[in-house]
Amino acid sequence: MKNRENMEERFDFADFYECHYRQALRYASMYVFNNEDARDIVSDVLLRFLEQKGKLNRERNIVGLFFSMIHNKCMDYLRRRSRFKQIENKLKQTADRFSDSEFEALCHKELFRIIGETLSNMPALQQEVFLDVHMEGQTYLEVAEARNITKRVVEYQLRKAERAVGCSLQRMYG
């Protein structure tokens, strides 16, 4: 290990990394209990430390600062994880309140609401083509003949309508 005086003279990131990486990894692992997450945390802190290398005050305890940053990052990780677990538990409780058929009906209702809103914002021809094909089960040729348009126009209008519905659903459900 490098002595403290040498560390204060000039900051060498490679030496710092060699001296403290394993120790930092063990320290982070004590908090997060997952080696991969601990590695990610230590790597993030090392990158941040490297970015701030020029701003570091040589008279301060650089090693102490490094381990404080790791500690804070671990605490942030645990808070996020705790929040995620709380949300997950609430979702499970909500899902448990519904039977499978009720939950499925609720999902279908929400999907139809989104599709309905999207359709209402479409031009009339797009809307009619979409409904004829998807709700009435008509073929492209049947829709084209009934609307007095070409099959190619049906394909184009349907593609635009499906893209709009897909975008709406994607916005809603990610």
C-alpha atoms as a PDB file:
ATOM      1  CA  MET A   1       0.000   0.000   0.000  1.00  0.00           C
ATOM      2  CA  LYS A   2       1.116   3.520  -0.707  1.00  0.00           C
ATOM      3  CA  ASN A   3       1.742   5.682   2.305  1.00  0.00           C
ATOM      4  CA  ARG A   4      -0.392   8.718   3.017  1.00  0.00           C
ATOM      5  CA  GLU A   5       2.355  11.256   2.295  1.00  0.00           C
ATOM      6  CA  ASN A   6       2.843   9.936  -1.228  1.00  0.00           C
ATOM      7  CA  MET A   7      -0.942  10.076  -1.750  1.00  0.00           C
ATOM      8  CA  GLU A   8      -1.026  13.726  -0.722  1.00  0.00           C
ATOM      9  CA  GLU A   9       1.876  14.722  -2.978  1.00  0.00           C
ATOM     10  CA  ARG A  10       0.185  13.687  -6.181  1.00  0.00           C
ATOM     11  CA  PHE A  11      -3.010  11.785  -6.757  1.00  0.00           C
ATOM     12  CA  ASP A  12      -2.470   8.717  -8.913  1.00  0.00           C
ATOM     13  CA  PHE A  13      -5.800   7.142  -9.767  1.00  0.00           C
ATOM     14  CA  ALA A  14      -4.300   3.807 -10.883  1.00  0.00           C
ATOM     15  CA  ASP A  15      -2.502   3.374  -7.554  1.00  0.00           C
ATOM     16  CA  PHE A  16      -5.606   4.442  -5.668  1.00  0.00           C
ATOM     17  CA  TYR A  17      -7.681   1.902  -7.592  1.00  0.00           C
ATOM     18  CA  GLU A  18      -5.177  -0.897  -6.925  1.00  0.00           C
ATOM     19  CA  CYS A  19      -4.953  -0.093  -3.236  1.00  0.00           C
ATOM     20  CA  HIS A  20      -8.633   0.339  -2.454  1.00  0.00           C
ATOM     21  CA  TYR A  21     -10.793  -1.514  -4.991  1.00  0.00           C
ATOM     22  CA  ARG A  22     -11.020  -4.860  -3.156  1.00  0.00           C
ATOM     23  CA  GLN A  23     -11.592  -3.184   0.172  1.00  0.00           C
ATOM     24  CA  ALA A  24     -14.278  -0.960  -1.352  1.00  0.00           C
ATOM     25  CA  LEU A  25     -15.950  -3.974  -2.934  1.00  0.00           C
ATOM     26  CA  ARG A  26     -16.079  -5.797   0.418  1.00  0.00           C
ATOM     27  CA  TYR A  27     -17.424  -2.655   2.070  1.00  0.00           C
ATOM     28  CA  ALA A  28     -20.221  -2.247  -0.489  1.00  0.00           C
ATOM     29  CA  SER A  29     -21.028  -5.975  -0.314  1.00  0.00           C
ATOM     30  CA  MET A  30     -21.683  -5.631   3.412  1.00  0.00           C
ATOM     31  CA  TYR A  31     -24.593  -3.332   2.575  1.00  0.00           C
ATOM     32  CA  VAL A  32     -26.094  -4.721  -0.613  1.00  0.00           C
ATOM     33  CA  PHE A  33     -25.384  -8.484  -0.204  1.00  0.00           C
ATOM     34  CA  ASN A  34     -25.022  -8.889  -3.943  1.00  0.00           C
ATOM     35  CA  ASN A  35     -21.547  -8.896  -5.484  1.00  0.00           C
ATOM     36  CA  GLU A  36     -22.727  -7.708  -8.896  1.00  0.00           C
ATOM     37  CA  ASP A  37     -24.609  -4.740  -7.422  1.00  0.00           C
ATOM     38  CA  ALA A  38     -21.647  -3.981  -5.151  1.00  0.00           C
ATOM     39  CA  ARG A  39     -19.335  -3.967  -8.199  1.00  0.00           C
ATOM     40  CA  ASP A  40     -21.696  -1.586 -10.002  1.00  0.00           C
ATOM     41  CA  ILE A  41     -21.799   0.748  -7.012  1.00  0.00           C
ATOM     42  CA  VAL A  42     -18.014   0.780  -6.575  1.00  0.00           C
ATOM     43  CA  SER A  43     -17.520   1.310 -10.311  1.00  0.00           C
ATOM     44  CA  ASP A  44     -19.974   4.231 -10.331  1.00  0.00           C
ATOM     45  CA  VAL A  45     -18.210   5.819  -7.378  1.00  0.00           C
ATOM     46  CA  LEU A  46     -14.784   5.265  -8.939  1.00  0.00           C
ATOM     47  CA  LEU A  47     -15.937   6.950 -12.149  1.00  0.00           C
ATOM     48  CA  ARG A  48     -17.372   9.868 -10.217  1.00  0.00           C
ATOM     49  CA  PHE A  49     -14.198  10.045  -8.167  1.00  0.00           C
ATOM     50  CA  LEU A  50     -12.092  10.046 -11.340  1.00  0.00           C
ATOM     51  CA  GLU A  51     -14.213  12.843 -12.838  1.00  0.00           C
ATOM     52  CA  GLN A  52     -13.662  14.960  -9.720  1.00  0.00           C
ATOM     53  CA  LYS A  53      -9.978  14.086  -9.383  1.00  0.00           C
ATOM     54  CA  GLY A  54      -8.860  17.625 -10.257  1.00  0.00           C
ATOM     55  CA  LYS A  55     -11.191  19.158  -7.678  1.00  0.00           C
ATOM     56  CA  LEU A  56     -10.086  16.911  -4.821  1.00  0.00           C
ATOM     57  CA  ASN A  57      -8.413  18.712  -1.960  1.00  0.00           C
ATOM     58  CA  ARG A  58      -5.163  16.859  -1.224  1.00  0.00           C
ATOM     59  CA  GLU A  59      -5.321  17.893   2.423  1.00  0.00           C
ATOM     60  CA  ARG A  60      -8.652  16.138   2.974  1.00  0.00           C
ATOM     61  CA  ASN A  61      -8.877  12.467   3.707  1.00  0.00           C
ATOM     62  CA  ILE A  62      -9.358  11.207   0.137  1.00  0.00           C
ATOM     63  CA  VAL A  63      -9.813   7.593   1.229  1.00  0.00           C
ATOM     64  CA  GLY A  64     -12.449   8.643   3.762  1.00  0.00           C
ATOM     65  CA  LEU A  65     -14.250  10.636   1.083  1.00  0.00           C
ATOM     66  CA  PHE A  66     -14.147   7.641  -1.252  1.00  0.00           C
ATOM     67  CA  PHE A  67     -15.683   5.316   1.328  1.00  0.00           C
ATOM     68  CA  SER A  68     -18.271   7.944   2.280  1.00  0.00           C
ATOM     69  CA  MET A  69     -19.304   8.138  -1.362  1.00  0.00           C
ATOM     70  CA  ILE A  70     -19.624   4.338  -1.468  1.00  0.00           C
ATOM     71  CA  HIS A  71     -21.675   4.364   1.731  1.00  0.00           C
ATOM     72  CA  ASN A  72     -24.028   7.025   0.328  1.00  0.00           C
ATOM     73  CA  LYS A  73     -24.399   5.180  -2.976  1.00  0.00           C
ATOM     74  CA  CYS A  74     -25.239   1.961  -1.084  1.00  0.00           C
ATOM     75  CA  MET A  75     -27.853   3.791   0.983  1.00  0.00           C
ATOM     76  CA  ASP A  76     -29.410   5.236  -2.197  1.00  0.00           C
ATOM     77  CA  TYR A  77     -29.484   1.751  -3.709  1.00  0.00           C
ATOM     78  CA  LEU A  78     -31.171   0.295  -0.617  1.00  0.00           C
ATOM     79  CA  ARG A  79     -33.754   3.117  -0.520  1.00  0.00           C
ATOM     80  CA  ARG A  80     -34.604   2.579  -4.193  1.00  0.00           C
ATOM     81  CA  ARG A  81     -34.828  -1.152  -3.657  1.00  0.00           C
ATOM     82  CA  SER A  82     -37.052  -0.674  -0.610  1.00  0.00           C
ATOM     83  CA  ARG A  83     -39.329   1.673  -2.562  1.00  0.00           C
ATOM     84  CA  PHE A  84     -39.488  -0.837  -5.413  1.00  0.00           C
ATOM     85  CA  LYS A  85     -40.432  -3.616  -2.963  1.00  0.00           C
ATOM     86  CA  GLN A  86     -43.189  -1.430  -1.464  1.00  0.00           C
ATOM     87  CA  ILE A  87     -44.647  -0.721  -4.897  1.00  0.00           C
ATOM     88  CA  GLU A  88     -44.377  -4.380  -5.847  1.00  0.00           C
ATOM     89  CA  ASN A  89     -46.200  -5.408  -2.649  1.00  0.00           C
ATOM     90  CA  LYS A  90     -48.971  -2.860  -3.267  1.00  0.00           C
ATOM     91  CA  LEU A  91     -49.422  -4.162  -6.801  1.00  0.00           C
ATOM     92  CA  LYS A  92     -49.573  -7.730  -5.511  1.00  0.00           C
ATOM     93  CA  GLN A  93     -52.166  -6.734  -2.907  1.00  0.00           C
ATOM     94  CA  THR A  94     -54.233  -4.973  -5.554  1.00  0.00           C
ATOM     95  CA  ALA A  95     -53.975  -7.932  -7.896  1.00  0.00           C
ATOM     96  CA  ASP A  96     -54.906 -10.316  -5.070  1.00  0.00           C
ATOM     97  CA  ARG A  97     -58.119  -8.362  -4.460  1.00  0.00           C
ATOM     98  CA  PHE A  98     -59.304  -9.185  -7.943  1.00  0.00           C
ATOM     99  CA  SER A  99     -60.067 -12.641  -9.167  1.00  0.00           C
ATOM    100  CA  ASP A 100     -58.416 -13.566 -12.446  1.00  0.00           C
ATOM    101  CA  SER A 101     -61.592 -12.911 -14.410  1.00  0.00           C
ATOM    102  CA  GLU A 102     -62.154  -9.534 -12.722  1.00  0.00           C
ATOM    103  CA  PHE A 103     -58.562  -8.510 -13.357  1.00  0.00           C
ATOM    104  CA  GLU A 104     -58.793  -9.645 -16.975  1.00  0.00           C
ATOM    105  CA  ALA A 105     -62.062  -7.719 -17.405  1.00  0.00           C
ATOM    106  CA  LEU A 106     -60.444  -4.610 -15.934  1.00  0.00           C
ATOM    107  CA  CYS A 107     -57.495  -4.924 -18.329  1.00  0.00           C
ATOM    108  CA  HIS A 108     -59.808  -5.398 -21.300  1.00  0.00           C
ATOM    109  CA  LYS A 109     -61.888  -2.406 -20.236  1.00  0.00           C
ATOM    110  CA  GLU A 110     -58.764  -0.234 -20.036  1.00  0.00           C
ATOM    111  CA  LEU A 111     -57.496  -1.469 -23.412  1.00  0.00           C
ATOM    112  CA  PHE A 112     -60.833  -0.767 -25.093  1.00  0.00           C
ATOM    113  CA  ARG A 113     -60.947   2.700 -23.505  1.00  0.00           C
ATOM    114  CA  ILE A 114     -57.499   3.558 -24.917  1.00  0.00           C
ATOM    115  CA  ILE A 115     -58.339   2.116 -28.339  1.00  0.00           C
ATOM    116  CA  GLY A 116     -61.666   3.987 -28.344  1.00  0.00           C
ATOM    117  CA  GLU A 117     -59.988   7.304 -27.514  1.00  0.00           C
ATOM    118  CA  THR A 118     -57.402   6.745 -30.233  1.00  0.00           C
ATOM    119  CA  LEU A 119     -60.047   5.816 -32.803  1.00  0.00           C
ATOM    120  CA  SER A 120     -62.126   8.897 -31.990  1.00  0.00           C
ATOM    121  CA  ASN A 121     -59.137  11.095 -32.876  1.00  0.00           C
ATOM    122  CA  MET A 122     -58.642   9.440 -36.286  1.00  0.00           C
ATOM    123  CA  PRO A 123     -60.042  10.583 -39.622  1.00  0.00           C
ATOM    124  CA  ALA A 124     -63.360   8.884 -40.449  1.00  0.00           C
ATOM    125  CA  LEU A 125     -61.989   6.632 -43.207  1.00  0.00           C
ATOM    126  CA  GLN A 126     -59.173   5.314 -41.013  1.00  0.00           C
ATOM    127  CA  GLN A 127     -61.589   4.680 -38.195  1.00  0.00           C
ATOM    128  CA  GLU A 128     -64.078   2.847 -40.426  1.00  0.00           C
ATOM    129  CA  VAL A 129     -61.403   0.692 -42.079  1.00  0.00           C
ATOM    130  CA  PHE A 130     -59.969  -0.283 -38.680  1.00  0.00           C
ATOM    131  CA  LEU A 131     -63.402  -1.208 -37.298  1.00  0.00           C
ATOM    132  CA  ASP A 132     -64.426  -3.104 -40.439  1.00  0.00           C
ATOM    133  CA  VAL A 133     -61.285  -5.224 -40.440  1.00  0.00           C
ATOM    134  CA  HIS A 134     -60.795  -5.771 -36.704  1.00  0.00           C
ATOM    135  CA  MET A 135     -64.341  -5.692 -35.336  1.00  0.00           C
ATOM    136  CA  GLU A 136     -66.414  -6.926 -38.262  1.00  0.00           C
ATOM    137  CA  GLY A 137     -63.783  -9.373 -39.489  1.00  0.00           C
ATOM    138  CA  GLN A 138     -64.037  -8.232 -43.104  1.00  0.00           C
ATOM    139  CA  THR A 139     -61.235  -8.872 -45.569  1.00  0.00           C
ATOM    140  CA  TYR A 140     -59.353  -6.013 -47.190  1.00  0.00           C
ATOM    141  CA  LEU A 141     -61.147  -6.695 -50.462  1.00  0.00           C
ATOM    142  CA  GLU A 142     -64.588  -6.625 -48.794  1.00  0.00           C
ATOM    143  CA  VAL A 143     -63.782  -3.315 -47.099  1.00  0.00           C
ATOM    144  CA  ALA A 144     -62.462  -1.871 -50.371  1.00  0.00           C
ATOM    145  CA  GLU A 145     -65.621  -2.846 -52.264  1.00  0.00           C
ATOM    146  CA  ALA A 146     -67.969  -1.607 -49.514  1.00  0.00           C
ATOM    147  CA  ARG A 147     -66.199   1.766 -49.241  1.00  0.00           C
ATOM    148  CA  ASN A 148     -65.571   2.095 -52.980  1.00  0.00           C
ATOM    149  CA  ILE A 149     -61.795   2.436 -52.515  1.00  0.00           C
ATOM    150  CA  THR A 150     -58.834   0.344 -53.633  1.00  0.00           C
ATOM    151  CA  LYS A 151     -57.361  -2.485 -51.603  1.00  0.00           C
ATOM    152  CA  ARG A 152     -54.122  -0.496 -51.421  1.00  0.00           C
ATOM    153  CA  VAL A 153     -55.943   2.429 -49.747  1.00  0.00           C
ATOM    154  CA  VAL A 154     -57.444  -0.022 -47.243  1.00  0.00           C
ATOM    155  CA  GLU A 155     -53.963  -1.359 -46.428  1.00  0.00           C
ATOM    156  CA  TYR A 156     -52.569   2.165 -46.054  1.00  0.00           C
ATOM    157  CA  GLN A 157     -55.409   3.417 -43.843  1.00  0.00           C
ATOM    158  CA  LEU A 158     -55.310   0.272 -41.718  1.00  0.00           C
ATOM    159  CA  ARG A 159     -51.538   0.521 -41.274  1.00  0.00           C
ATOM    160  CA  LYS A 160     -51.865   4.159 -40.135  1.00  0.00           C
ATOM    161  CA  ALA A 161     -54.688   3.277 -37.737  1.00  0.00           C
ATOM    162  CA  GLU A 162     -52.815   0.316 -36.259  1.00  0.00           C
ATOM    163  CA  ARG A 163     -49.693   2.432 -35.826  1.00  0.00           C
ATOM    164  CA  ALA A 164     -51.709   5.097 -33.973  1.00  0.00           C
ATOM    165  CA  VAL A 165     -53.322   2.498 -31.698  1.00  0.00           C
ATOM    166  CA  GLY A 166     -49.940   0.861 -31.078  1.00  0.00           C
ATOM    167  CA  CYS A 167     -48.369   4.202 -30.143  1.00  0.00           C
ATOM    168  CA  SER A 168     -51.201   4.955 -27.720  1.00  0.00           C
ATOM    169  CA  LEU A 169     -50.863   1.576 -26.046  1.00  0.00           C
ATOM    170  CA  GLN A 170     -47.094   1.871 -25.920  1.00  0.00           C
ATOM    171  CA  ARG A 171     -47.330   5.308 -24.293  1.00  0.00           C
ATOM    172  CA  MET A 172     -49.719   3.912 -21.716  1.00  0.00           C
ATOM    173  CA  TYR A 173     -47.938   0.653 -20.937  1.00  0.00           C
ATOM    174  CA  GLY A 174     -44.356   1.435 -21.878  1.00  0.00           C
END
